[in-house]
Short mmCIF file of C-alpha atoms in Angstrom, two decimals:
data_model
loop_
_atom_site.label_atom_id
_atom_site.label_comp_id
_atom_site.label_asym_id
_atom_site.label_seq_id
_atom_site.Cartn_x
_atom_site.Cartn_y
_atom_site.Cartn_z
CA UNK A 1 33.99 140.21 184.35
CA UNK A 2 32.84 142.92 181.98
CA UNK A 3 29.20 143.91 182.35
CA UNK A 4 26.81 144.57 179.49
CA UNK A 5 23.38 146.12 179.50
CA UNK A 6 22.21 143.88 176.67
CA UNK A 7 19.58 141.46 177.92
CA UNK A 8 18.28 138.33 176.27
CA UNK A 9 14.64 138.72 175.28
CA UNK A 10 12.56 135.66 176.28
CA UNK A 11 11.06 133.89 173.27
CA UNK A 12 7.89 131.85 173.18
CA UNK A 13 7.77 130.68 169.59
CA UNK A 14 7.59 127.25 167.94
CA UNK A 15 10.77 125.20 167.75
CA UNK A 16 12.79 125.12 164.55
CA UNK A 17 11.69 122.53 162.02
CA UNK A 18 13.88 119.53 162.69
CA UNK A 19 12.32 116.90 160.45
CA UNK A 20 13.25 118.29 157.04
CA UNK A 21 15.98 120.17 155.24
CA UNK A 22 15.85 123.90 154.68
CA UNK A 23 14.31 123.16 151.28
CA UNK A 24 11.65 120.87 152.72
CA UNK A 25 13.14 117.44 151.98
CA UNK A 26 11.96 115.05 154.75
CA UNK A 27 14.71 113.74 157.02
CA UNK A 28 14.93 110.50 158.96
CA UNK A 29 16.40 110.53 162.44
CA UNK A 30 18.92 107.86 161.45
CA UNK A 31 20.02 106.56 158.07
CA UNK A 32 21.28 103.07 157.33
CA UNK A 33 22.34 101.15 154.21
CA UNK A 34 18.70 100.14 153.70
CA UNK A 35 17.74 103.75 153.05
CA UNK A 36 19.84 103.69 149.88
CA UNK A 37 17.82 100.89 148.26
CA UNK A 38 19.62 99.31 145.32
CA UNK A 39 22.31 101.98 145.43
CA UNK A 40 25.39 100.98 143.44
CA UNK A 41 28.50 102.79 144.72
CA UNK A 42 30.43 102.16 141.49
CA UNK A 43 27.72 103.80 139.36
CA UNK A 44 26.60 106.50 141.81
CA UNK A 45 30.00 107.45 143.22
CA UNK A 46 32.81 106.15 141.06
CA UNK A 47 36.21 107.66 141.68
CA UNK A 48 37.15 111.34 141.96
CA UNK A 49 38.02 112.75 138.55
CA UNK A 50 35.99 110.08 136.73
CA UNK A 51 32.44 109.96 135.35
CA UNK A 52 29.94 110.79 136.86
CA UNK A 53 32.21 113.07 138.96
CA UNK A 54 30.04 112.79 142.09
CA UNK A 55 33.16 112.83 144.26
CA UNK A 56 34.80 115.74 142.47
CA UNK A 57 36.10 116.62 139.03
CA UNK A 58 39.80 116.11 139.81
CA UNK A 59 41.41 112.91 141.12
CA UNK A 60 43.28 114.62 143.95
CA UNK A 61 41.00 117.66 144.46
CA UNK A 62 42.49 119.98 147.12
CA UNK A 63 45.47 117.70 147.79
CA UNK A 64 46.66 118.77 144.35
CA UNK A 65 45.77 122.45 144.69
CA UNK A 66 43.49 124.38 147.06
CA UNK A 67 40.40 126.06 145.72
CA UNK A 68 40.88 129.58 144.34
CA UNK A 69 40.05 132.15 147.01
CA UNK A 70 38.20 135.02 145.38
CA UNK A 71 36.80 137.90 147.42
CA UNK A 72 34.16 139.75 145.41
CA UNK A 73 35.19 143.40 145.41
CA UNK A 74 34.57 146.64 143.60
CA UNK A 75 33.13 149.99 144.63
CA UNK A 76 33.36 153.67 143.80
CA UNK A 77 35.99 154.55 141.24
CA UNK A 78 38.39 152.30 139.36
CA UNK A 79 41.27 153.69 141.43
CA UNK A 80 39.57 152.85 144.74
CA UNK A 81 38.74 149.32 143.62
CA UNK A 82 42.29 148.85 142.39
CA UNK A 83 43.56 149.64 145.88
CA UNK A 84 41.22 147.02 147.39
CA UNK A 85 42.30 144.43 144.81
CA UNK A 86 45.98 144.96 145.53
CA UNK A 87 45.34 144.86 149.27
CA UNK A 88 43.52 141.51 149.04
CA UNK A 89 46.18 140.02 146.77
CA UNK A 90 48.83 141.08 149.28
CA UNK A 91 46.87 139.30 152.02
CA UNK A 92 46.92 135.97 150.18
CA UNK A 93 43.86 136.11 147.92
CA UNK A 94 44.54 133.92 144.90
CA UNK A 95 42.09 135.33 142.34
CA UNK A 96 40.20 138.55 141.63
CA UNK A 97 36.42 138.85 141.49
CA UNK A 98 35.00 142.12 140.17
CA UNK A 99 31.71 143.74 141.15
CA UNK A 100 30.39 146.36 138.72
CA UNK A 101 27.93 149.12 139.55
CA UNK A 102 24.36 149.00 138.23
CA UNK A 103 24.86 151.52 135.39
CA UNK A 104 27.74 149.42 134.05
CA UNK A 105 25.64 146.27 134.35
CA UNK A 106 22.73 147.92 132.53
CA UNK A 107 24.77 149.49 129.73
CA UNK A 108 24.62 153.13 130.86
CA UNK A 109 27.56 155.48 131.20
CA UNK A 110 28.02 157.25 134.53
CA UNK A 111 26.69 160.54 133.14
CA UNK A 112 23.45 159.05 131.81
CA UNK A 113 20.29 160.33 133.57
CA UNK A 114 19.30 156.76 134.51
CA UNK A 115 22.64 156.30 136.29
CA UNK A 116 21.90 159.08 138.76
CA UNK A 117 22.40 157.99 142.35
CA UNK A 118 23.85 154.59 141.42
CA UNK A 119 27.37 155.36 140.22
CA UNK A 120 29.91 153.30 142.16
CA UNK A 121 27.36 152.19 144.74
CA UNK A 122 27.17 148.39 144.44
CA UNK A 123 30.34 147.96 142.43
CA UNK A 124 32.95 149.82 140.45
CA UNK A 125 31.96 152.25 137.70
CA UNK A 126 33.50 151.29 134.34
CA UNK A 127 32.69 153.35 131.27
CA UNK A 128 35.72 153.00 129.00
CA UNK A 129 39.11 151.45 128.37
CA UNK A 130 40.58 154.28 130.43
CA UNK A 131 38.60 153.12 133.48
CA UNK A 132 39.55 149.48 132.89
CA UNK A 133 43.24 150.36 132.72
CA UNK A 134 42.94 152.17 136.05
CA UNK A 135 41.09 149.23 137.60
CA UNK A 136 43.96 146.83 136.85
CA UNK A 137 46.90 149.20 137.18
CA UNK A 138 49.98 147.41 138.60
CA UNK A 139 48.15 144.06 138.51
CA UNK A 140 49.75 141.74 135.89
CA UNK A 141 46.77 140.10 134.20
CA UNK A 142 49.01 137.40 132.74
CA UNK A 143 49.59 136.11 136.28
CA UNK A 144 46.16 136.51 137.92
CA UNK A 145 42.81 134.83 137.32
CA UNK A 146 39.89 137.27 137.23
CA UNK A 147 36.17 136.61 137.56
CA UNK A 148 33.79 139.31 136.38
CA UNK A 149 30.17 139.29 137.51
CA UNK A 150 28.66 140.88 134.42
CA UNK A 151 25.92 139.67 132.10
CA UNK A 152 24.09 142.02 129.72
CA UNK A 153 27.32 143.89 128.97
CA UNK A 154 29.61 140.88 129.39
CA UNK A 155 30.85 141.03 125.80
CA UNK A 156 31.91 144.65 126.22
CA UNK A 157 33.61 144.17 129.60
CA UNK A 158 35.51 141.11 128.39
CA UNK A 159 36.68 143.08 125.34
CA UNK A 160 37.86 145.84 127.69
CA UNK A 161 39.70 143.32 129.88
CA UNK A 162 41.39 141.75 126.85
CA UNK A 163 42.43 145.18 125.60
CA UNK A 164 44.08 145.98 128.94
CA UNK A 165 45.84 142.61 129.01
CA UNK A 166 47.12 143.16 125.47
CA UNK A 167 48.50 146.58 126.43
CA UNK A 168 50.27 144.93 129.35
CA UNK A 169 51.91 142.52 126.92
CA UNK A 170 49.99 139.42 128.05
CA UNK A 171 49.45 136.48 125.72
CA UNK A 172 45.66 136.48 125.25
CA UNK A 173 45.67 132.77 124.47
CA UNK A 174 46.86 132.12 128.03
CA UNK A 175 44.64 134.67 129.75
CA UNK A 176 42.78 133.05 132.66
CA UNK A 177 39.46 133.98 134.17
CA UNK A 178 35.69 133.87 133.96
CA UNK A 179 32.98 136.17 132.72
CA UNK A 180 29.53 135.40 134.15
CA UNK A 181 27.71 136.02 130.84
CA UNK A 182 24.58 134.22 132.13
CA UNK A 183 21.70 136.28 130.80
CA UNK A 184 18.87 133.79 131.37
CA UNK A 185 18.98 134.01 135.15
CA UNK A 186 18.65 137.80 134.83
CA UNK A 187 15.14 137.36 133.48
CA UNK A 188 14.11 135.01 136.26
CA UNK A 189 15.97 136.19 139.34
CA UNK A 190 18.15 139.28 139.15
CA UNK A 191 16.84 141.81 136.64
CA UNK A 192 19.96 143.38 135.07
CA UNK A 193 18.90 142.60 131.51
CA UNK A 194 18.87 144.98 128.55
CA UNK A 195 17.79 143.15 125.41
CA UNK A 196 15.07 140.53 124.80
CA UNK A 197 16.15 136.93 125.54
CA UNK A 198 16.79 135.72 122.00
CA UNK A 199 19.19 138.47 120.81
CA UNK A 200 20.78 138.38 124.27
CA UNK A 201 21.47 134.68 123.72
CA UNK A 202 23.19 135.59 120.47
CA UNK A 203 25.64 137.77 122.41
CA UNK A 204 26.37 134.81 124.69
CA UNK A 205 27.18 132.43 121.85
CA UNK A 206 29.09 135.08 119.88
CA UNK A 207 31.34 135.38 122.92
CA UNK A 208 31.73 131.56 123.02
CA UNK A 209 32.87 131.50 119.40
CA UNK A 210 35.23 134.47 119.72
CA UNK A 211 36.94 133.11 122.82
CA UNK A 212 37.47 129.75 121.14
CA UNK A 213 40.07 131.40 118.89
CA UNK A 214 41.10 134.57 120.74
CA UNK A 215 40.99 133.56 124.45
CA UNK A 216 40.92 129.76 124.45
CA UNK A 217 41.85 129.44 128.14
CA UNK A 218 39.06 131.81 129.24
CA UNK A 219 35.91 130.44 130.89
CA UNK A 220 33.16 131.87 128.71
CA UNK A 221 30.20 131.58 131.07
CA UNK A 222 29.44 131.03 134.73
CA UNK A 223 25.90 129.67 134.76
CA UNK A 224 24.48 131.01 137.97
CA UNK A 225 22.27 129.30 140.47
CA UNK A 226 23.50 131.75 143.09
CA UNK A 227 21.07 134.50 142.19
CA UNK A 228 18.23 132.01 141.74
CA UNK A 229 18.77 130.91 145.34
CA UNK A 230 19.11 134.51 146.52
CA UNK A 231 15.71 135.20 144.94
CA UNK A 232 14.20 132.54 147.21
CA UNK A 233 14.40 129.20 145.43
CA UNK A 234 14.91 125.89 147.18
CA UNK A 235 18.19 124.01 146.81
CA UNK A 236 16.60 121.56 144.36
CA UNK A 237 15.19 124.43 142.29
CA UNK A 238 18.63 126.03 142.28
CA UNK A 239 20.10 122.89 140.71
CA UNK A 240 17.23 122.30 138.29
CA UNK A 241 16.85 125.85 136.99
CA UNK A 242 20.61 126.35 136.70
CA UNK A 243 21.08 123.17 134.69
CA UNK A 244 18.02 123.99 132.58
CA UNK A 245 19.64 127.35 131.77
CA UNK A 246 22.82 125.47 130.88
CA UNK A 247 20.87 123.14 128.57
CA UNK A 248 19.46 126.20 126.78
CA UNK A 249 22.96 127.64 126.30
CA UNK A 250 24.27 124.36 124.90
CA UNK A 251 21.28 124.05 122.56
CA UNK A 252 21.79 127.61 121.32
CA UNK A 253 25.52 127.15 120.78
CA UNK A 254 24.97 123.94 118.83
CA UNK A 255 22.28 125.65 116.74
CA UNK A 256 24.82 128.42 116.00
CA UNK A 257 27.15 125.80 114.51
CA UNK A 258 29.48 125.08 117.42
CA UNK A 259 30.39 121.46 118.20
CA UNK A 260 29.61 120.53 121.81
CA UNK A 261 33.13 119.43 122.69
CA UNK A 262 34.55 122.67 121.26
CA UNK A 263 32.85 124.92 123.82
CA UNK A 264 31.48 122.77 126.66
CA UNK A 265 34.87 122.35 128.42
CA UNK A 266 34.88 126.14 129.01
CA UNK A 267 31.45 126.21 130.68
CA UNK A 268 31.37 126.77 134.43
CA UNK A 269 28.75 127.18 137.14
CA UNK A 270 28.13 129.42 140.13
CA UNK A 271 26.21 128.11 143.14
CA UNK A 272 25.03 129.45 146.47
CA UNK A 273 26.47 128.13 149.72
CA UNK A 274 23.59 128.26 152.18
CA UNK A 275 23.36 127.28 155.83
CA UNK A 276 21.82 123.78 155.75
CA UNK A 277 25.19 122.04 155.77
CA UNK A 278 24.22 118.49 154.74
CA UNK A 279 21.72 119.59 152.11
CA UNK A 280 24.23 121.96 150.54
CA UNK A 281 26.93 119.30 150.30
CA UNK A 282 24.43 116.93 148.71
CA UNK A 283 23.31 119.67 146.30
CA UNK A 284 26.77 120.12 144.80
CA UNK A 285 27.33 116.38 144.45
CA UNK A 286 23.93 115.87 142.81
CA UNK A 287 24.48 118.76 140.40
CA UNK A 288 27.84 117.31 139.28
CA UNK A 289 26.39 113.86 138.68
CA UNK A 290 23.28 115.10 136.90
CA UNK A 291 25.27 117.39 134.59
CA UNK A 292 27.64 114.59 133.63
CA UNK A 293 24.71 112.43 132.55
CA UNK A 294 23.02 115.31 130.69
CA UNK A 295 26.14 116.10 128.69
CA UNK A 296 26.88 112.48 127.79
CA UNK A 297 23.35 111.22 127.16
CA UNK A 298 21.52 114.31 125.92
CA UNK A 299 24.25 116.04 123.94
CA UNK A 300 26.56 113.17 123.07
CA UNK A 301 29.66 114.80 124.54
CA UNK A 302 32.79 112.68 124.19
CA UNK A 303 35.39 114.83 125.91
CA UNK A 304 35.34 114.15 129.68
CA UNK A 305 35.97 117.85 130.28
CA UNK A 306 32.60 118.59 128.68
CA UNK A 307 30.93 116.51 131.38
CA UNK A 308 32.70 118.13 134.33
CA UNK A 309 30.68 120.61 136.34
CA UNK A 310 33.24 123.15 137.48
CA UNK A 311 31.77 125.62 139.94
CA UNK A 312 32.43 128.73 141.97
CA UNK A 313 30.54 129.13 145.23
CA UNK A 314 29.62 132.20 147.22
CA UNK A 315 28.18 132.17 150.70
CA UNK A 316 24.53 133.19 150.97
CA UNK A 317 24.06 136.94 151.09
CA UNK A 318 20.36 136.43 151.77
CA UNK A 319 21.19 134.61 155.01
CA UNK A 320 23.09 137.57 156.48
CA UNK A 321 21.28 139.64 159.08
CA UNK A 322 21.52 143.27 160.09
CA UNK A 323 20.54 142.18 163.60
CA UNK A 324 23.52 140.88 165.61
CA UNK A 325 25.78 141.06 162.52
CA UNK A 326 28.61 139.29 164.36
CA UNK A 327 26.53 136.10 163.97
CA UNK A 328 27.22 136.36 160.25
CA UNK A 329 30.81 135.30 160.89
CA UNK A 330 29.55 131.93 162.09
CA UNK A 331 27.06 131.61 159.24
CA UNK A 332 29.72 132.32 156.64
CA UNK A 333 32.18 129.83 158.19
CA UNK A 334 29.58 127.04 158.03
CA UNK A 335 28.57 127.93 154.47
CA UNK A 336 32.22 128.03 153.43
CA UNK A 337 32.69 124.55 154.89
CA UNK A 338 29.67 123.31 152.91
CA UNK A 339 31.16 124.58 149.65
CA UNK A 340 34.51 122.93 150.35
CA UNK A 341 32.99 119.60 151.40
CA UNK A 342 30.92 119.84 148.23
CA UNK A 343 34.02 120.21 146.04
CA UNK A 344 33.99 123.81 144.74
CA UNK A 345 36.78 125.05 142.47
CA UNK A 346 36.72 128.63 143.74
CA UNK A 347 35.01 130.36 146.63
CA UNK A 348 33.96 133.77 147.92
CA UNK A 349 33.13 134.21 151.60
CA UNK A 350 30.84 137.13 152.41
CA UNK A 351 31.81 139.68 155.01
CA UNK A 352 29.92 140.11 158.27
CA UNK A 353 28.73 143.62 157.38
CA UNK A 354 27.21 142.92 153.96
CA UNK A 355 23.62 143.05 155.23
CA UNK A 356 24.33 146.74 155.93
CA UNK A 357 26.74 147.96 153.23
CA UNK A 358 29.61 146.97 151.01
CA UNK A 359 32.33 145.39 153.16
CA UNK A 360 34.95 147.44 154.93
CA UNK A 361 38.58 146.49 154.37
CA UNK A 362 38.76 144.82 157.79
CA UNK A 363 35.55 142.84 157.24
CA UNK A 364 36.77 141.69 153.82
CA UNK A 365 40.06 140.57 155.37
CA UNK A 366 38.23 138.55 158.04
CA UNK A 367 36.19 136.83 155.32
CA UNK A 368 39.40 135.93 153.48
CA UNK A 369 40.94 134.66 156.72
CA UNK A 370 37.87 132.41 157.15
CA UNK A 371 38.79 130.63 153.92
CA UNK A 372 42.46 130.46 154.86
CA UNK A 373 41.73 128.94 158.28
CA UNK A 374 39.50 126.34 156.62
CA UNK A 375 42.17 125.49 154.05
CA UNK A 376 45.17 125.34 156.35
CA UNK A 377 43.97 124.49 159.86
CA UNK A 378 40.93 122.19 159.68
CA UNK A 379 42.24 119.27 157.63
CA UNK A 380 39.11 119.09 155.44
CA UNK A 381 41.21 119.62 152.32
CA UNK A 382 43.43 116.64 153.03
CA UNK A 383 40.96 113.95 151.93
CA UNK A 384 38.97 113.86 148.69
CA UNK A 385 35.19 113.84 149.30
CA UNK A 386 35.45 113.01 153.03
CA UNK A 387 31.65 112.71 153.31
CA UNK A 388 31.33 110.26 150.41
CA UNK A 389 29.54 107.04 151.36
CA UNK A 390 27.82 108.55 154.41
CA UNK A 391 24.27 107.19 154.38
CA UNK A 392 22.60 110.53 155.03
CA UNK A 393 24.70 112.37 152.43
CA UNK A 394 24.16 109.74 149.75
CA UNK A 395 20.39 109.62 150.39
CA UNK A 396 20.17 113.42 150.20
CA UNK A 397 22.29 113.43 147.04
CA UNK A 398 19.96 110.90 145.40
CA UNK A 399 16.88 112.86 146.47
CA UNK A 400 18.31 116.16 145.27
CA UNK A 401 19.11 114.65 141.87
CA UNK A 402 15.64 113.08 141.60
CA UNK A 403 13.84 116.35 142.38
CA UNK A 404 16.03 118.37 140.02
CA UNK A 405 15.56 115.86 137.20
CA UNK A 406 11.78 116.04 137.62
CA UNK A 407 11.86 119.84 137.36
CA UNK A 408 14.03 119.74 134.24
CA UNK A 409 11.60 117.29 132.64
CA UNK A 410 8.76 119.69 133.44
CA UNK A 411 10.67 122.55 131.76
CA UNK A 412 11.35 120.34 128.73
CA UNK A 413 7.61 119.63 128.51
CA UNK A 414 6.91 123.38 128.47
CA UNK A 415 9.21 123.79 125.47
CA UNK A 416 12.54 124.47 127.15
CA UNK A 417 13.95 127.13 129.44
CA UNK A 418 13.44 130.10 127.12
CA UNK A 419 9.76 129.26 126.80
CA UNK A 420 9.47 128.59 130.55
CA UNK A 421 10.91 132.05 131.22
CA UNK A 422 8.71 133.75 128.64
CA UNK A 423 5.58 132.23 130.19
CA UNK A 424 6.70 133.13 133.73
CA UNK A 425 6.72 129.52 134.95
CA UNK A 426 10.18 129.62 136.55
CA UNK A 427 9.58 133.04 138.12
CA UNK A 428 6.33 131.83 139.73
CA UNK A 429 7.99 128.72 141.15
CA UNK A 430 10.74 130.79 142.77
CA UNK A 431 8.26 133.34 144.12
CA UNK A 432 6.19 130.56 145.66
CA UNK A 433 9.21 129.01 147.37
CA UNK A 434 10.39 132.41 148.63
CA UNK A 435 6.95 133.21 150.06
CA UNK A 436 6.71 129.88 151.86
CA UNK A 437 10.18 130.24 153.34
CA UNK A 438 9.62 133.80 154.55
CA UNK A 439 6.23 132.86 155.99
CA UNK A 440 7.85 130.06 157.99
CA UNK A 441 10.34 132.57 159.44
CA UNK A 442 7.61 135.04 160.34
CA UNK A 443 5.61 132.30 162.06
CA UNK A 444 8.69 131.21 163.97
CA UNK A 445 8.66 127.77 162.36
CA UNK A 446 12.18 128.37 161.07
CA UNK A 447 14.62 129.99 163.43
CA UNK A 448 16.91 132.83 162.39
CA UNK A 449 19.12 133.56 165.37
CA UNK A 450 18.86 137.18 166.45
CA UNK A 451 15.86 137.85 164.22
CA UNK A 452 12.93 135.72 165.36
CA UNK A 453 14.63 134.02 168.30
CA UNK A 454 17.47 134.80 170.70
CA UNK A 455 17.06 138.54 170.24
CA UNK A 456 18.85 141.04 172.43
CA UNK A 457 17.56 144.35 173.68
CA UNK A 458 20.23 146.56 172.11
CA UNK A 459 22.36 146.57 169.00
CA UNK A 460 26.11 147.15 168.99
CA UNK A 461 27.01 149.32 165.98
CA UNK A 462 29.76 148.13 163.64
CA UNK A 463 31.80 150.22 161.19
CA UNK A 464 30.37 150.31 157.67
CA UNK A 465 31.77 151.50 154.36
CA UNK A 466 30.40 154.70 152.85
CA UNK A 467 30.79 155.60 149.18
CA UNK A 468 32.03 159.09 148.34
CA UNK A 469 29.03 160.95 146.81
CA UNK A 470 31.42 162.89 144.60
CA UNK A 471 32.22 159.75 142.59
CA UNK A 472 29.34 160.46 140.20
CA UNK A 473 30.45 163.99 139.29
CA UNK A 474 34.08 162.86 139.05
CA UNK A 475 33.12 160.09 136.64
CA UNK A 476 31.08 162.55 134.54
CA UNK A 477 34.07 164.90 134.26
CA UNK A 478 36.33 162.00 133.37
CA UNK A 479 33.96 160.94 130.61
CA UNK A 480 33.70 164.47 129.22
CA UNK A 481 37.48 164.73 129.08
CA UNK A 482 37.76 161.37 127.32
CA UNK A 483 35.19 162.31 124.69
CA UNK A 484 36.97 165.60 124.08
CA UNK A 485 40.39 164.09 123.39
CA UNK A 486 39.59 160.80 121.61
CA UNK A 487 39.44 160.52 117.81
CA UNK A 488 35.73 161.22 117.39
CA UNK A 489 35.53 159.95 113.83
CA UNK A 490 37.31 156.69 114.63
CA UNK A 491 35.03 156.13 117.61
CA UNK A 492 31.86 156.86 115.62
CA UNK A 493 32.91 154.50 112.83
CA UNK A 494 33.67 151.74 115.35
CA UNK A 495 30.27 152.10 117.03
CA UNK A 496 28.57 152.11 113.61
CA UNK A 497 30.37 148.84 112.81
CA UNK A 498 28.88 147.26 115.95
CA UNK A 499 25.38 148.31 114.85
CA UNK A 500 25.99 147.05 111.32
CA UNK A 501 27.08 143.62 112.55
CA UNK A 502 24.10 143.45 114.88
CA UNK A 503 21.83 143.88 111.83
CA UNK A 504 23.78 141.50 109.59
CA UNK A 505 24.02 138.58 112.00
CA UNK A 506 27.83 138.43 111.94
CA UNK A 507 29.71 137.70 115.15
CA UNK A 508 29.63 140.89 117.21
CA UNK A 509 32.81 140.39 119.22
CA UNK A 510 35.40 141.61 116.67
CA UNK A 511 33.47 144.87 116.24
CA UNK A 512 33.01 145.30 119.99
CA UNK A 513 36.73 144.66 120.57
CA UNK A 514 37.62 147.29 117.97
CA UNK A 515 35.13 149.76 119.47
CA UNK A 516 36.53 149.58 122.99
CA UNK A 517 40.05 150.11 121.64
CA UNK A 518 38.71 153.22 119.86
CA UNK A 519 37.58 154.41 123.33
CA UNK A 520 33.87 153.94 122.65
CA UNK A 521 32.09 153.74 125.98
CA UNK A 522 30.02 150.94 127.47
CA UNK A 523 26.91 153.09 127.05
CA UNK A 524 27.63 153.97 123.41
CA UNK A 525 28.17 150.35 122.40
CA UNK A 526 25.11 149.21 124.36
CA UNK A 527 23.00 151.90 122.68
CA UNK A 528 24.12 150.67 119.25
CA UNK A 529 22.79 147.23 120.17
CA UNK A 530 19.61 148.71 121.65
CA UNK A 531 18.85 150.35 118.30
CA UNK A 532 18.83 146.91 116.69
CA UNK A 533 17.64 144.54 119.41
CA UNK A 534 15.29 146.79 121.38
CA UNK A 535 14.85 146.46 125.16
CA UNK A 536 13.19 143.74 127.19
CA UNK A 537 10.03 144.65 129.08
CA UNK A 538 9.30 142.38 132.01
CA UNK A 539 5.84 140.88 132.40
CA UNK A 540 4.88 140.47 136.05
CA UNK A 541 4.59 136.82 137.12
CA UNK A 542 2.18 136.26 139.97
#
């Protein structure tokens, strides 16, 4: 037997809370039919693929087709990220998911002073069509579905993606994928905003309208509760604030002249998969049911596709620990199971090392294998909504829907989500929940294995990915070369057209699409919009 010098440290701390969910919903020791009150299974559950979609949005769910396995990837240069993409596709990944670096997300080119130290660090650096072509070299975009986590510059990155696909000979009307394009959650949870909320919302709906004719199969928004949860919200807040954001987008699109059933079928959602297994399953089911009722009763949607809550899930990055990182493998497996039992359409499983750095190739492969084992070895995909009708699940689903509905009504009373964000209401609610949760961990009332209980005396180091520090200078040289050889007059005229449309109120997407094909950079196009829209200045919410 192999010896180890690691010793278990005795713990004398309070036991983990066992009488409530992670979000604080009280739990009974045993549930029976009586706990469901006048619960009507036909109205509350229905059948899979039918209103209110509690049991899933498709009749056969994973028996018809497994969820799309997307591993979020992107780091350093476009060439490096391209290698990782092709590696993951070769290992059985069924969809791409792109992470962009902070300068790209904030509308700065890699040679901008504010990009210093951040180029290629948390995602891939993309400045121009040249970079985008390198990112997807030898990857046929006509045959792969791509998700791009990008918000403030979503219109520009989607135009770049479409330009690459067109050069590959793809039919843009059949192009498949998702652009996150969810600016509201940036103001309340994530912070990669550029413009004030109202002009930023115009960019969102301009993209809706453009895709309706140019990329009709593209999913135009992924309304994100993931980052709201990562910021510290409860599960019920995640549902409520995400759907309130979605209500604001639908209102804005309708006000811009779009009919609800023209754009609502292309809406999608993005939720967190946290560790409280039963609560998470209930969360997804409640969100589906609540959204179906909102779309039918509030907005008068007629097309069943407008009422379907399609969602991507990602396991909870905030739950990963630097201490005993191997424990993260178990956490991610449980969170992945929660997302599948909850009926996700696509899924990303985090790697064990992501509390320390971007994932290594081996760690990313293990995360992909976690999804593949779940899909092919556990049997959970063989039955639609296998937890449906379980007393505890149905009670939690009802409670989650009730709490979320109450929060949405409160936001409506404040004047809607835009007003709730502008007054700091949503930010304060998340901050309060995050503080209470962290305080419970520090007091030992909630157990985090390896952190506040079951600690070991030593730490076993694991390999981590390091980003080449020369990426920044290489990107700057690449940009300088591009600017030297492009048609400067054509580029300047294209950027001026973007600024002109921003002032006139015309749809911005045709001008942005023309600008990227003239090799205008992400920073140059973003600056044109800054000159018209200005920049958002956050007010601290305490």
